[in-house]
Amino acid sequence: MRHIISLLVENESGALSRIAGLFSARGYNIESLTVATTEDPTLSRMTIVTLGSDKIIEQITKQLNKLIDVVKLQDMTDKDHIEREMMFVKVRAEGESRRSEIQRVSDIFRARIIDVTDTTYCIELTGSSRKLDAYIKTLHEGDVIEVVRSGSMGITRGEKSLSL
Amino acid sequence: MELSGSEIIVQFLKDEGVEYVFGYPGGAVLHIYDAIHQQDDVKHILVRHEQGATHAADGYARATGKPGVVLVTSGPGATNAITGIATAYMDSAPMIVLSGQVPSGMIGSDAFQEVDAIGCTRPCVKHNFLVKDINDLAITLKKAFYVATSGRPGPVLVDIPKDITAPQIKIPYQYPESINMRSYNPTVKGHPRQIKKAVELLLSAKRPMMYSGGGVILGDAAQELRTLTRQLGFPITQTLMGLGAYPAPDPQNVGMLGMHGTYEANMAMHECDVLFAIGARFDDRITGDTSKFCPHAKIIHIDIDPASISKNINVDIPIVGEVKKVLSDMAQIITDSHQKPDQEALAKWWGKIKNWQAQDCLAYDRDSQHIKPQSVIETLYEVTHGDAFVTSDVGQHQMFAAQFYPFNEPRRWINSGGLGTMGFGLPSAMGVKLAFPDADVACVTGEGSIQMCIQELSTCLQYDLPVKIVNLNNRYLGMVRQWQEFFYEKRYSHSYMDALPDFVKLTESYGHVGIRVENPADLKSAMEEAFAMKDRLVFLDVITDQTENVYPMIQAGAAHNQMEISPDHQKRQNSINPEGELA
């Protein structure tokens, strides 16, 4: 099953490689991983999306907690939470009908065109990973020049938070 | 007090109570070695290879419970240490490795003797640190000792660039008495409700089994284990890493379990209805086929490391906490409850175990014209009155030592169980001998393993470390040969040790005493002669039976009730009925 796990880690060089190394050494999957410093510069916040049986996920959370650099961890999967991913797509956009079709679809997905040339559009889209997948499917395969995805990040709803 | 980085390191080690540092100098640590040269409090032991330094520190740590300290230079110094670091990691031995690094400004430039020590060791340390600022040096060292020795212990590496230790730069130093790390708070106290549930399950058991591991020794909980086991009257089996926590000659002890464990221990594991795992981690050499592991049992598991719980085997009542505290809490609860386990069921269970014991699974041919390896260990036991520290290398001799030297006390049996590191025996014996200079220290080894760190014979001479080396010389990599005999139709690919040195002459050339034993009749007198030479290192080269195998044996991936007891019972595996009884 797909799990989304958020971590607060010491903002130390090497913390990221300890976490990435743990996944590769123990044969766990990483579907996506995002990381950036928080409002407290000594802490980084990381979101990992991973796949595994309950037993594997239990081991993943235990092994992550065991890392000295991991300060706090939360598996958000079963908690009420918001999840978003951001994507840039550079797409070939030539001819009036093709250009307006891409605009129309982008409007439907609430995507924004953020760069325009004679032959291309660059589109920005935020949403769940599935929504991003769905958007890409609307484009002709040969037209997609480049895709950049941030990986998912998540936050729980309501008062509760992942903080010290 | 203004000190340079090098002086801070040495002063810190002194303040931390470190007696010995095992190391090898080189360019990146020259400043540190200069500081070591100018004091006598922290004694440096110059090994002959960095692997030896780590194993010696490891042996010291396992025998004393105090962390072992290693000092190596950058590049090859650090990479040579990795085998020993991984060995300590797998067996949770507390160790601090200080590695020199090229100067900060040169890191990443592929400088001479530069290696990313942090990256190289990351998968086999509990944690590691790169010191980037001299002002962080003392606190980082304190963190390293704290992490290495608390919770589930393990090795911690501190990588120190050369400029941090330069004599010109001095800063005020104060020993950091305590440390607080927001990201590291090992659980120590077991959950009271879980403990109560566990006691209830234990008291209701009809066919209980206690299974204790290295955690009992690391957690200094042997006394608590003995008290509770005797209070309950249950049978107890110990893992390779746990031997000695419960006295082996005690009637409640049914011997080691697992791949080369006793018939009675493994059968009792298979048949038990409640399994009580204490500081053990359900290693594959213990469990065999996990789908057939303890098929009838509810399982209780105490471990300081939450990640060890339900990793390989699902447990019913997990208790995360220090074994010592949890066991004493349990004993107290049982005393207060005035309850006893079901005595009738227990008597019946013991009856069954006695029947298994009657198989005499460790029997071997005592009338052979060849020296049997088992008899060497038995003689060692006799001559040392069961009171020696025994270190071992890895292979058949390791299993024979575990089977035939009944350990009475914890921290006496020192071997590489998790990683299975050949070369561990001699250097670890040096660490033990330094810690206990008046004790008998024997290294049980084989002609394959001993050659992996033979150079440390030189260190033994320099520091006057009269350990006794018992070399079970069968001219084969015995365990490899055994597997090739069983599973590769006797195709002995590269397991014969050709062109062996004359170990007696070799030992003599290192300034020690060598004795070769070829005749069973000479064994005991040679062993007595060796141990009578209190101040000499003696290398006993014992020429043993080439064909002997380690029994009983559960093949990798088989179940506990699928054991081969001896060559006479090769087919026995097929003659065990579904109830696990011998037909």
XYZ file of C-alpha atoms in Angstrom:
747
model
C 0.000 0.000 0.000
C 1.082 3.581 -0.667
C 2.128 5.519 2.444
C 3.046 9.146 2.912
C 5.486 9.740 5.739
C 6.627 13.132 7.020
C 9.820 13.611 8.978
C 11.585 16.347 10.847
C 15.316 15.784 10.576
C 18.380 17.598 11.821
C 19.485 19.996 9.111
C 22.918 18.371 8.894
C 24.891 17.432 5.837
C 24.539 13.708 5.447
C 21.046 13.423 6.925
C 19.502 12.997 3.479
C 21.990 10.333 2.470
C 21.365 8.402 5.692
C 17.690 8.265 4.836
C 18.180 7.483 1.161
C 20.833 4.923 2.129
C 18.462 3.226 4.546
C 15.906 2.706 1.781
C 18.413 1.301 -0.693
C 20.267 -0.851 1.876
C 17.082 -2.509 3.085
C 15.425 -2.728 -0.296
C 12.519 -0.380 0.424
C 10.854 1.634 -2.326
C 10.915 5.396 -2.538
C 8.238 6.710 -4.874
C 9.089 10.286 -4.093
C 11.090 12.285 -1.594
C 11.018 16.009 -1.014
C 13.061 17.985 1.455
C 13.645 21.584 2.474
C 14.605 23.591 5.531
C 11.777 24.640 7.864
C 11.126 27.942 9.638
C 13.632 26.622 12.209
C 16.918 26.568 10.281
C 18.241 23.645 12.340
C 15.461 21.388 11.054
C 14.539 20.044 7.644
C 11.155 18.660 6.771
C 10.994 15.676 4.503
C 8.081 13.911 2.879
C 8.580 10.378 1.634
C 6.057 8.456 -0.397
C 6.710 4.743 -0.258
C 5.047 1.472 -1.153
C 4.964 -1.640 0.981
C 2.958 -4.117 3.020
C 1.975 -3.163 6.574
C 4.929 -5.165 7.887
C 7.397 -3.352 5.627
C 5.921 0.061 6.442
C 6.243 -0.758 10.149
C 9.916 -1.576 9.613
C 10.434 1.569 7.519
C 9.029 3.823 10.241
C 10.988 2.006 12.965
C 14.224 2.099 11.015
C 13.727 5.787 10.179
C 13.048 6.568 13.831
C 16.225 4.728 14.736
C 18.363 7.093 12.656
C 19.989 9.550 15.009
C 19.254 12.509 12.704
C 15.512 11.847 12.617
C 13.854 14.030 15.250
C 10.206 13.205 14.626
C 8.189 11.112 12.239
C 4.555 10.844 11.245
C 2.850 8.411 8.913
C 0.016 10.555 7.535
C -1.618 7.889 5.457
C -4.443 7.100 7.865
C -4.735 10.628 9.191
C -6.866 13.363 7.666
C -4.315 15.172 5.581
C -3.703 17.305 2.523
C -1.277 16.158 -0.103
C 0.024 18.144 -3.043
C 2.624 17.809 -5.720
C 3.828 20.445 -8.134
C 4.711 19.913 -11.785
C 6.141 21.832 -14.712
C 5.412 20.512 -18.181
C 7.049 21.876 -21.302
C 4.899 20.930 -24.239
C 5.083 21.449 -27.977
C 2.333 23.932 -28.910
C 2.198 24.632 -32.627
C -0.819 25.721 -34.668
C -3.813 27.709 -33.392
C -6.094 24.782 -32.681
C -3.452 22.836 -30.742
C -2.525 25.912 -28.686
C -6.117 26.667 -27.731
C -6.806 23.024 -26.916
C -3.905 22.977 -24.459
C -5.169 26.211 -22.921
C -8.658 24.809 -22.567
C -7.506 21.611 -20.886
C -5.159 23.552 -18.651
C -8.071 25.715 -17.506
C -10.071 22.634 -16.643
C -7.171 21.355 -14.509
C -6.554 24.837 -13.080
C -3.071 24.713 -14.519
C -1.277 27.886 -15.454
C 0.761 28.607 -18.527
C 3.876 30.295 -17.191
C 6.024 30.563 -20.301
C 5.131 30.897 -23.953
C 7.222 30.723 -27.127
C 6.173 30.404 -30.775
C 6.373 26.669 -30.518
C 6.034 25.750 -26.832
C 4.095 26.274 -23.641
C 5.430 25.738 -20.151
C 2.657 24.826 -17.758
C 2.570 24.793 -13.974
C 0.171 22.525 -12.154
C -0.331 21.696 -8.478
C -2.476 18.904 -7.119
C -2.507 15.304 -6.057
C -0.103 13.014 -7.854
C -3.059 11.392 -9.611
C -4.308 14.699 -10.912
C -0.833 15.385 -12.306
C -0.847 11.959 -13.981
C -4.279 12.667 -15.442
C -3.180 15.991 -16.860
C -0.190 14.445 -18.620
C -2.518 11.886 -20.200
C -4.457 14.689 -21.888
C -1.358 15.712 -23.811
C -0.205 13.932 -26.946
C 2.739 11.803 -26.000
C 4.952 13.168 -28.731
C 4.228 16.738 -27.681
C 5.652 16.482 -24.175
C 9.170 17.892 -24.211
C 9.981 17.903 -20.518
C 8.313 17.071 -17.188
C 9.528 18.191 -13.749
C 7.694 16.934 -10.673
C 8.433 17.935 -7.092
C 7.259 14.784 -5.411
C 4.455 14.880 -2.901
C 4.370 16.859 0.285
C 1.776 16.592 2.964
C 0.339 18.246 6.038
C -2.315 17.049 8.458
C -5.585 18.948 8.799
C -6.583 20.699 12.008
C -4.735 21.555 15.204
C -2.315 18.647 15.253
C 1.086 19.236 13.753
C 4.456 17.648 13.211
C 6.633 19.965 15.256
C 8.897 19.882 18.268
C 42.463 25.746 29.732
C 43.386 26.501 26.111
C 44.054 23.387 24.075
C 44.643 22.478 20.457
C 42.268 20.070 18.727
C 44.716 17.214 19.241
C 45.083 18.040 22.925
C 41.310 18.263 23.271
C 40.962 14.759 21.850
C 43.515 13.267 24.231
C 42.262 15.227 27.237
C 38.680 14.267 26.425
C 39.573 10.578 26.236
C 41.252 10.889 29.626
C 38.239 12.708 31.096
C 35.950 10.063 29.643
C 37.969 7.383 31.458
C 39.437 5.739 28.374
C 42.382 3.483 29.248
C 43.432 2.266 25.828
C 43.317 3.477 22.274
C 43.991 0.941 19.546
C 45.411 2.565 16.479
C 47.829 3.100 13.661
C 49.378 6.451 12.742
C 49.403 8.194 9.377
C 49.537 11.630 7.800
C 46.102 12.905 8.762
C 46.460 11.971 12.437
C 50.063 13.030 13.033
C 49.013 15.990 15.193
C 46.938 13.665 17.357
C 49.811 11.195 17.685
C 52.060 14.059 18.770
C 49.598 14.887 21.545
C 49.428 11.202 22.543
C 53.224 11.163 22.746
C 53.199 13.905 25.357
C 51.148 12.141 28.021
C 50.859 8.760 29.740
C 47.242 8.601 30.844
C 45.711 7.257 27.663
C 47.748 4.291 26.495
C 48.061 3.688 22.788
C 48.330 0.152 21.444
C 49.997 0.061 18.056
C 48.438 -2.738 16.034
C 49.797 -4.090 12.752
C 46.675 -3.525 10.656
C 43.664 -1.284 11.279
C 41.315 -4.295 11.181
C 43.233 -5.558 14.200
C 42.670 -2.232 15.985
C 38.907 -2.434 15.594
C 38.704 -6.092 16.664
C 40.965 -5.453 19.663
C 38.798 -2.509 20.736
C 35.748 -4.705 20.161
C 37.153 -7.533 22.313
C 37.976 -5.022 25.027
C 34.446 -3.619 24.835
C 32.714 -6.983 24.941
C 34.771 -8.249 27.872
C 34.470 -5.075 29.963
C 31.220 -3.451 28.845
C 33.144 -0.226 28.318
C 33.460 1.283 24.824
C 36.518 0.353 22.771
C 38.374 3.249 21.169
C 40.148 3.176 17.804
C 42.319 5.785 16.101
C 43.123 5.463 12.408
C 44.336 7.716 9.683
C 42.417 8.857 6.603
C 41.941 6.837 3.405
C 43.245 3.275 3.769
C 43.333 3.648 7.543
C 39.603 4.211 7.544
C 38.774 1.609 4.893
C 40.863 -1.050 6.650
C 38.861 -0.373 9.795
C 35.521 -0.970 8.117
C 35.438 -4.765 8.548
C 35.904 -4.325 12.270
C 33.340 -1.542 12.435
C 30.781 -3.702 10.633
C 31.599 -6.586 12.990
C 30.895 -4.389 16.007
C 27.745 -3.042 14.372
C 26.232 -6.463 13.735
C 26.896 -7.558 17.321
C 26.006 -4.180 18.891
C 29.395 -3.638 20.517
C 30.077 -0.106 21.800
C 32.987 1.377 19.858
C 34.327 4.831 19.014
C 36.422 5.147 15.874
C 38.354 8.373 15.422
C 39.491 8.686 11.830
C 41.766 11.351 10.474
C 40.624 13.220 7.389
C 42.438 15.411 4.888
C 42.322 19.134 5.789
C 38.833 20.683 5.496
C 39.802 22.782 2.492
C 40.932 19.723 0.555
C 37.877 17.525 1.175
C 36.399 16.537 -2.153
C 39.558 17.216 -4.132
C 40.665 13.560 -4.311
C 43.592 14.479 -2.083
C 46.257 11.948 -1.103
C 44.757 9.347 1.235
C 41.321 10.907 0.984
C 38.243 8.741 1.254
C 34.702 9.712 2.198
C 34.869 7.932 5.544
C 31.417 9.162 6.533
C 29.923 7.779 3.326
C 31.920 4.522 3.429
C 30.941 3.696 6.999
C 27.380 4.997 6.984
C 25.703 1.601 6.490
C 27.690 -0.059 9.275
C 27.776 2.476 12.092
C 25.141 3.448 14.597
C 26.009 7.036 13.711
C 28.927 9.073 12.438
C 30.076 12.663 12.640
C 32.318 14.918 10.582
C 33.884 17.613 12.756
C 33.801 20.874 10.792
C 34.701 23.305 13.556
C 37.161 22.907 16.423
C 34.564 24.452 18.724
C 32.313 21.421 18.099
C 35.055 18.869 18.765
C 34.553 18.134 22.470
C 30.765 18.065 22.280
C 30.883 15.821 19.201
C 33.164 13.379 21.016
C 30.730 13.373 23.943
C 27.836 12.688 21.597
C 29.810 9.855 20.016
C 30.402 8.153 23.373
C 26.807 8.694 24.427
C 25.329 7.259 21.237
C 27.775 4.329 21.155
C 27.084 3.220 24.714
C 23.371 3.915 25.220
C 20.246 2.189 23.944
C 21.285 -0.611 21.650
C 25.049 -0.017 21.608
C 27.085 0.189 18.430
C 30.073 1.738 16.708
C 30.248 5.491 16.117
C 32.834 7.064 13.835
C 34.121 10.620 14.228
C 35.929 11.915 11.158
C 38.363 14.700 12.036
C 40.027 16.807 9.323
C 43.708 17.483 9.911
C 43.344 21.268 10.269
C 40.992 20.790 13.236
C 43.841 19.129 15.141
C 46.600 21.609 14.220
C 48.769 22.569 17.205
C 48.681 26.300 16.399
C 44.942 26.729 16.947
C 43.955 26.577 20.605
C 40.560 27.128 22.169
C 39.241 26.910 25.724
C 38.337 23.344 26.701
C 35.949 22.050 29.283
C 34.872 18.422 29.552
C 31.169 18.234 28.673
C 29.748 16.282 31.619
C 26.426 15.505 30.039
C 24.708 15.707 26.736
C 21.195 16.116 25.517
C 20.222 15.181 21.968
C 16.679 16.066 20.932
C 16.705 13.452 18.183
C 17.998 10.566 20.292
C 16.237 9.318 23.395
C 16.471 5.534 23.659
C 13.554 3.946 25.482
C 14.667 2.352 28.710
C 11.561 1.450 30.645
C 9.218 -1.263 29.445
C 5.495 -0.564 29.323
C 3.944 -1.756 32.618
C 0.790 -3.107 30.959
C 2.799 -5.093 28.436
C 4.969 -6.479 31.235
C 1.883 -7.533 33.181
C 0.383 -9.211 30.111
C 3.649 -11.037 29.515
C 3.746 -12.343 33.089
C 0.177 -13.598 32.789
C 1.042 -15.444 29.590
C 4.181 -16.945 31.152
C 2.236 -18.194 34.166
C -0.381 -19.789 31.946
C 2.160 -21.645 29.775
C 2.110 -25.429 29.526
C 5.224 -25.821 27.391
C 7.228 -22.641 27.972
C 10.608 -21.844 26.486
C 13.012 -19.026 27.280
C 15.287 -17.868 24.491
C 17.913 -15.326 25.494
C 20.432 -13.506 23.355
C 23.319 -11.080 23.295
C 21.101 -8.274 24.596
C 21.152 -9.855 28.048
C 24.942 -9.620 28.083
C 25.070 -6.122 26.584
C 22.430 -5.002 29.072
C 24.252 -6.567 32.044
C 21.117 -8.501 32.891
C 22.571 -11.978 33.544
C 21.660 -11.862 37.229
C 18.079 -10.816 36.519
C 17.801 -13.527 33.860
C 19.022 -16.170 36.301
C 16.635 -15.044 39.022
C 13.580 -15.060 36.786
C 14.458 -18.319 35.020
C 14.919 -20.121 38.349
C 11.787 -18.562 39.760
C 9.779 -19.894 36.805
C 11.574 -23.238 36.479
C 11.405 -22.986 32.697
C 13.889 -24.443 30.219
C 16.212 -21.858 28.707
C 18.169 -21.836 25.470
C 20.757 -19.220 24.560
C 21.908 -17.895 21.222
C 25.525 -17.907 20.092
C 25.770 -14.294 21.247
C 24.076 -14.934 24.555
C 26.157 -17.821 25.891
C 27.160 -17.418 29.527
C 24.310 -15.125 30.584
C 22.713 -18.216 32.062
C 25.243 -20.753 33.362
C 25.609 -23.557 30.855
C 26.054 -26.396 33.387
C 22.751 -25.508 35.085
C 20.071 -28.195 34.605
C 17.537 -25.663 33.290
C 19.871 -24.805 30.415
C 19.169 -26.898 27.320
C 22.089 -25.513 25.322
C 22.468 -23.294 22.326
C 19.743 -23.168 19.667
C 19.748 -22.626 15.936
C 21.642 -24.039 13.002
C 24.175 -25.878 15.181
C 22.172 -25.824 18.380
C 21.277 -28.867 20.442
C 18.532 -31.267 19.471
C 16.691 -30.589 22.724
C 16.847 -26.798 22.352
C 15.579 -26.796 18.798
C 12.883 -29.391 19.433
C 11.699 -27.472 22.478
C 11.526 -24.332 20.338
C 9.408 -26.184 17.815
C 7.054 -27.637 20.423
C 6.706 -24.815 22.918
C 3.408 -23.002 23.482
C 4.931 -19.818 24.905
C 8.244 -18.458 23.703
C 9.917 -15.784 25.789
C 12.578 -14.000 23.716
C 14.913 -11.833 25.772
C 17.393 -9.524 24.064
C 17.539 -11.725 20.989
C 16.787 -10.698 17.425
C 15.446 -13.774 15.603
C 18.439 -14.025 13.277
C 18.089 -16.407 10.327
C 20.666 -18.777 11.868
C 18.259 -19.068 14.803
C 14.905 -19.217 13.084
C 15.621 -21.287 9.984
C 12.394 -21.310 7.976
C 10.446 -18.407 9.485
C 7.132 -19.849 8.301
C 7.740 -22.931 10.435
C 9.249 -21.110 13.410
C 7.706 -22.028 16.769
C 4.424 -22.954 15.096
C 2.503 -23.500 18.335
C 3.810 -20.583 20.336
C 2.630 -17.226 21.507
C 5.699 -15.030 21.593
C 6.869 -12.429 24.105
C 9.847 -10.321 23.076
C 11.882 -7.852 25.145
C 14.285 -5.671 23.184
C 15.779 -2.215 23.622
C 15.529 -1.681 19.864
C 11.944 -1.285 18.617
C 13.114 -2.133 15.092
C 14.108 -5.630 16.253
C 10.552 -6.371 17.262
C 8.414 -8.129 14.652
C 11.163 -7.657 12.048
C 11.636 -11.314 11.145
C 9.005 -12.971 13.330
C 5.725 -11.427 14.437
C 5.433 -11.293 18.201
C 2.310 -11.251 20.356
C 3.565 -9.247 23.326
C 6.365 -6.815 22.468
C 8.143 -5.010 25.286
C 10.519 -2.219 24.306
C 12.960 -1.460 27.094
C 16.091 -2.391 28.971
C 16.152 -6.131 29.552
C 17.603 -5.708 33.034
C 14.777 -3.539 34.299
C 12.005 -5.479 32.593
C 13.224 -8.834 33.913
C 13.464 -7.561 37.466
C 9.985 -6.023 37.185
C 8.648 -9.365 36.021
C 10.281 -11.258 38.871
C 8.780 -8.782 41.314
C 5.289 -9.101 39.842
C 5.467 -12.893 40.068
C 6.693 -12.769 43.670
C 3.932 -10.362 44.616
C 1.250 -12.428 42.904
C 2.134 -15.600 44.832
C 1.351 -17.482 41.645
C 3.314 -20.295 40.123
C 3.390 -21.799 36.667
C 1.363 -24.991 36.150
C 3.723 -27.463 37.882
C 2.063 -30.554 36.460
C 2.292 -29.322 32.878
C 5.843 -28.178 33.484
C 6.884 -31.589 34.831
C 5.392 -33.239 31.746
C 7.202 -30.756 29.507
C 10.516 -31.410 31.243
C 9.897 -35.137 30.753
C 9.656 -34.556 27.025
C 12.801 -32.439 27.019
C 14.691 -35.118 28.957
C 13.774 -37.585 26.209
C 15.235 -35.283 23.597
C 18.336 -34.814 25.736
C 18.734 -38.584 25.815
C 19.559 -38.422 22.106
C 22.968 -37.130 23.218
C 23.189 -34.957 20.132
C 26.720 -33.705 20.826
C 28.206 -37.206 20.974
C 31.335 -37.764 18.905
C 33.871 -40.517 18.369
C 36.096 -40.399 21.443
C 38.225 -43.361 20.371
C 39.434 -41.904 17.098
C 43.127 -42.120 16.269
C 42.833 -38.527 15.039
C 42.436 -35.570 17.334
C 38.783 -34.631 17.286
C 38.179 -30.868 17.412
C 35.483 -31.378 20.044
C 37.996 -33.016 22.364
C 40.337 -30.045 21.993
C 37.665 -27.694 23.282
C 36.751 -30.085 26.089
C 40.404 -30.252 27.084
C 40.633 -26.466 26.965
C 37.648 -26.325 29.313
C 39.261 -28.797 31.659
C 42.659 -27.131 31.731
C 41.231 -23.626 32.216
C 38.670 -24.917 34.765
C 35.925 -23.378 32.649
C 37.117 -19.989 33.747
C 38.870 -18.571 30.675
C 37.875 -15.823 28.321
C 37.476 -17.544 24.971
C 37.557 -15.573 21.748
C 37.043 -17.258 18.423
C 37.290 -16.764 14.728
C 34.624 -17.983 12.351
C 33.889 -21.456 11.113
C 33.676 -24.980 12.491
C 36.002 -24.209 15.399
C 33.672 -21.397 16.451
C 30.727 -23.778 16.617
C 32.750 -26.436 18.455
C 33.847 -23.833 20.998
C 30.251 -22.688 21.488
C 29.051 -26.272 21.886
C 31.827 -27.748 24.035
C 32.944 -24.921 26.331
C 30.082 -24.480 28.808
C 30.277 -20.829 29.810
C 29.340 -19.981 33.384
C 29.545 -16.238 33.196
C 28.626 -13.505 30.705
C 31.293 -11.662 28.678
C 33.557 -14.725 28.639
C 32.635 -15.878 25.129
C 33.644 -13.358 22.507
C 32.991 -14.082 18.851
C 31.764 -12.469 15.672
C 28.247 -13.837 15.492
C 26.419 -11.429 13.221
C 28.956 -10.547 10.574
C 30.955 -13.770 10.887
C 34.333 -12.097 10.527
C 37.332 -14.358 10.069
C 40.351 -12.681 11.645
C 38.417 -11.550 14.704
C 39.839 -14.029 17.200
C 43.448 -12.983 17.796
C 43.034 -9.191 17.916
C 39.920 -9.450 20.091
C 41.869 -11.698 22.464
C 44.465 -8.916 22.729
C 41.765 -6.465 23.807
C 40.488 -8.927 26.407
C 43.967 -9.620 27.753
C 44.681 -5.904 28.159
C 41.496 -5.532 30.172
C 42.099 -8.684 32.248
C 45.859 -9.246 32.363
C 45.634 -11.958 35.032
C 42.922 -14.025 33.361
C 43.437 -16.927 30.973
C 42.537 -15.751 27.487
C 42.266 -18.356 24.752
C 41.729 -17.693 21.071
C 40.092 -20.694 19.442
C 40.815 -20.490 15.761
C 41.494 -22.420 12.586
C 44.365 -22.372 10.151
C 42.230 -20.334 7.745
C 40.983 -17.650 10.122
C 44.225 -17.145 12.023
C 46.031 -16.161 8.841
C 43.644 -13.265 8.335
C 45.113 -11.289 11.243
C 48.272 -13.278 12.018
C 50.349 -10.079 11.959
C 48.983 -9.163 15.391
C 51.377 -11.723 16.897
C 53.833 -8.865 16.668
C 51.551 -6.548 18.674
C 51.224 -9.281 21.313
C 54.992 -9.312 21.763
C 55.337 -5.550 21.911
C 52.688 -5.132 24.616
C 53.311 -8.425 26.416
C 49.918 -10.003 25.786
C 50.380 -13.714 26.552
C 47.164 -15.062 25.048
C 46.890 -18.747 24.148
C 46.046 -19.565 20.568
C 44.338 -22.904 20.031
C 44.518 -23.572 16.323
C 42.216 -26.371 15.146
C 44.276 -27.173 12.092
C 42.375 -29.492 9.745
C 44.015 -28.110 6.599
C 40.575 -27.104 5.326
C 38.263 -24.151 5.526
C 36.185 -26.531 7.580
C 32.750 -24.981 7.370
C 33.104 -24.357 3.654
C 34.256 -27.942 3.213
C 31.291 -29.179 5.278
C 28.814 -27.319 3.066
C 30.577 -28.541 -0.050
C 30.365 -32.101 1.256
C 26.662 -31.771 2.012
C 25.394 -29.558 -0.770
C 27.925 -29.691 -3.631
C 28.553 -33.433 -3.920
C 31.973 -33.143 -2.295
C 33.360 -30.779 -4.894
C 35.833 -29.100 -2.571
C 36.322 -25.943 -4.519
C 39.136 -23.870 -2.979
C 38.491 -25.002 0.562
C 41.737 -26.952 0.962
C 44.425 -24.860 2.596
C 47.490 -25.747 0.595
C 50.954 -24.348 1.280
C 50.294 -23.712 4.966
C 53.114 -22.154 6.949
C 54.836 -24.029 9.752
C 52.880 -22.329 12.524
C 55.387 -23.327 15.193
C 58.278 -21.693 13.362
C 56.085 -18.744 12.414
C 55.147 -18.147 16.035
C 58.765 -18.514 17.094
C 59.854 -15.967 14.540
C 57.443 -13.529 16.160
C 59.154 -14.212 19.494
C 56.539 -16.508 20.992
C 56.237 -20.207 21.786
C 54.798 -22.684 19.315
C 53.711 -26.251 20.111
C 52.401 -28.725 17.574
C 50.109 -31.524 18.737
C 49.423 -34.436 16.413
C 48.536 -37.263 18.745
C 45.366 -37.412 20.882
C 47.432 -38.714 23.782
C 49.556 -35.554 23.834
C 46.692 -33.106 23.801
C 46.118 -32.569 27.489
C 49.768 -32.311 28.475
C 50.435 -29.843 25.664
C 47.478 -27.738 26.723
C 48.650 -27.784 30.342
C 52.149 -26.852 29.269
C 50.795 -23.934 27.259
C 48.628 -22.530 30.042
C 51.407 -23.030 32.599
C 53.475 -20.483 30.669
C 51.640 -17.523 32.176
C 53.805 -14.859 30.642
C 54.286 -16.295 27.170
C 52.043 -16.319 24.171
C 51.691 -19.940 23.116
C 50.431 -21.050 19.719
C 49.047 -24.565 19.999
C 48.875 -25.950 16.479
C 46.545 -28.911 16.904
C 46.344 -31.199 13.883
C 42.720 -32.310 13.894
C 40.561 -34.777 12.003
C 40.032 -33.435 8.485
C 36.676 -35.083 8.025
C 34.878 -33.947 11.162
C 31.664 -31.989 10.676
C 29.636 -29.841 13.026
C 26.482 -31.533 14.257
C 23.624 -31.215 14.880
C 22.803 -29.200 11.820
C 19.675 -27.565 10.554
C 20.177 -26.763 6.914
C 19.698 -23.120 5.982
C 15.996 -22.459 5.552
C 14.810 -25.697 7.192
C 12.654 -25.917 10.311
C 13.790 -26.597 13.889
C 12.500 -30.155 13.845
C 14.444 -30.975 10.671
C 17.838 -31.624 12.177
C 20.674 -33.872 11.168
C 22.185 -35.145 14.356
C 25.304 -36.899 13.132
C 26.643 -38.754 10.096
C 24.911 -41.871 11.402
C 21.656 -39.991 11.205
C 22.107 -38.413 7.798
C 18.735 -39.687 6.761
C 17.152 -38.876 10.061
C 15.582 -35.742 8.720
C 13.196 -37.980 6.795
C 12.425 -40.133 9.786
C 10.968 -37.370 11.905
C 7.227 -37.618 12.163
C 4.913 -34.622 11.866
C 4.913 -34.230 15.652
C 8.630 -33.644 15.464
C 9.486 -36.923 17.198
C 12.200 -39.230 15.996
C 10.687 -42.356 14.498
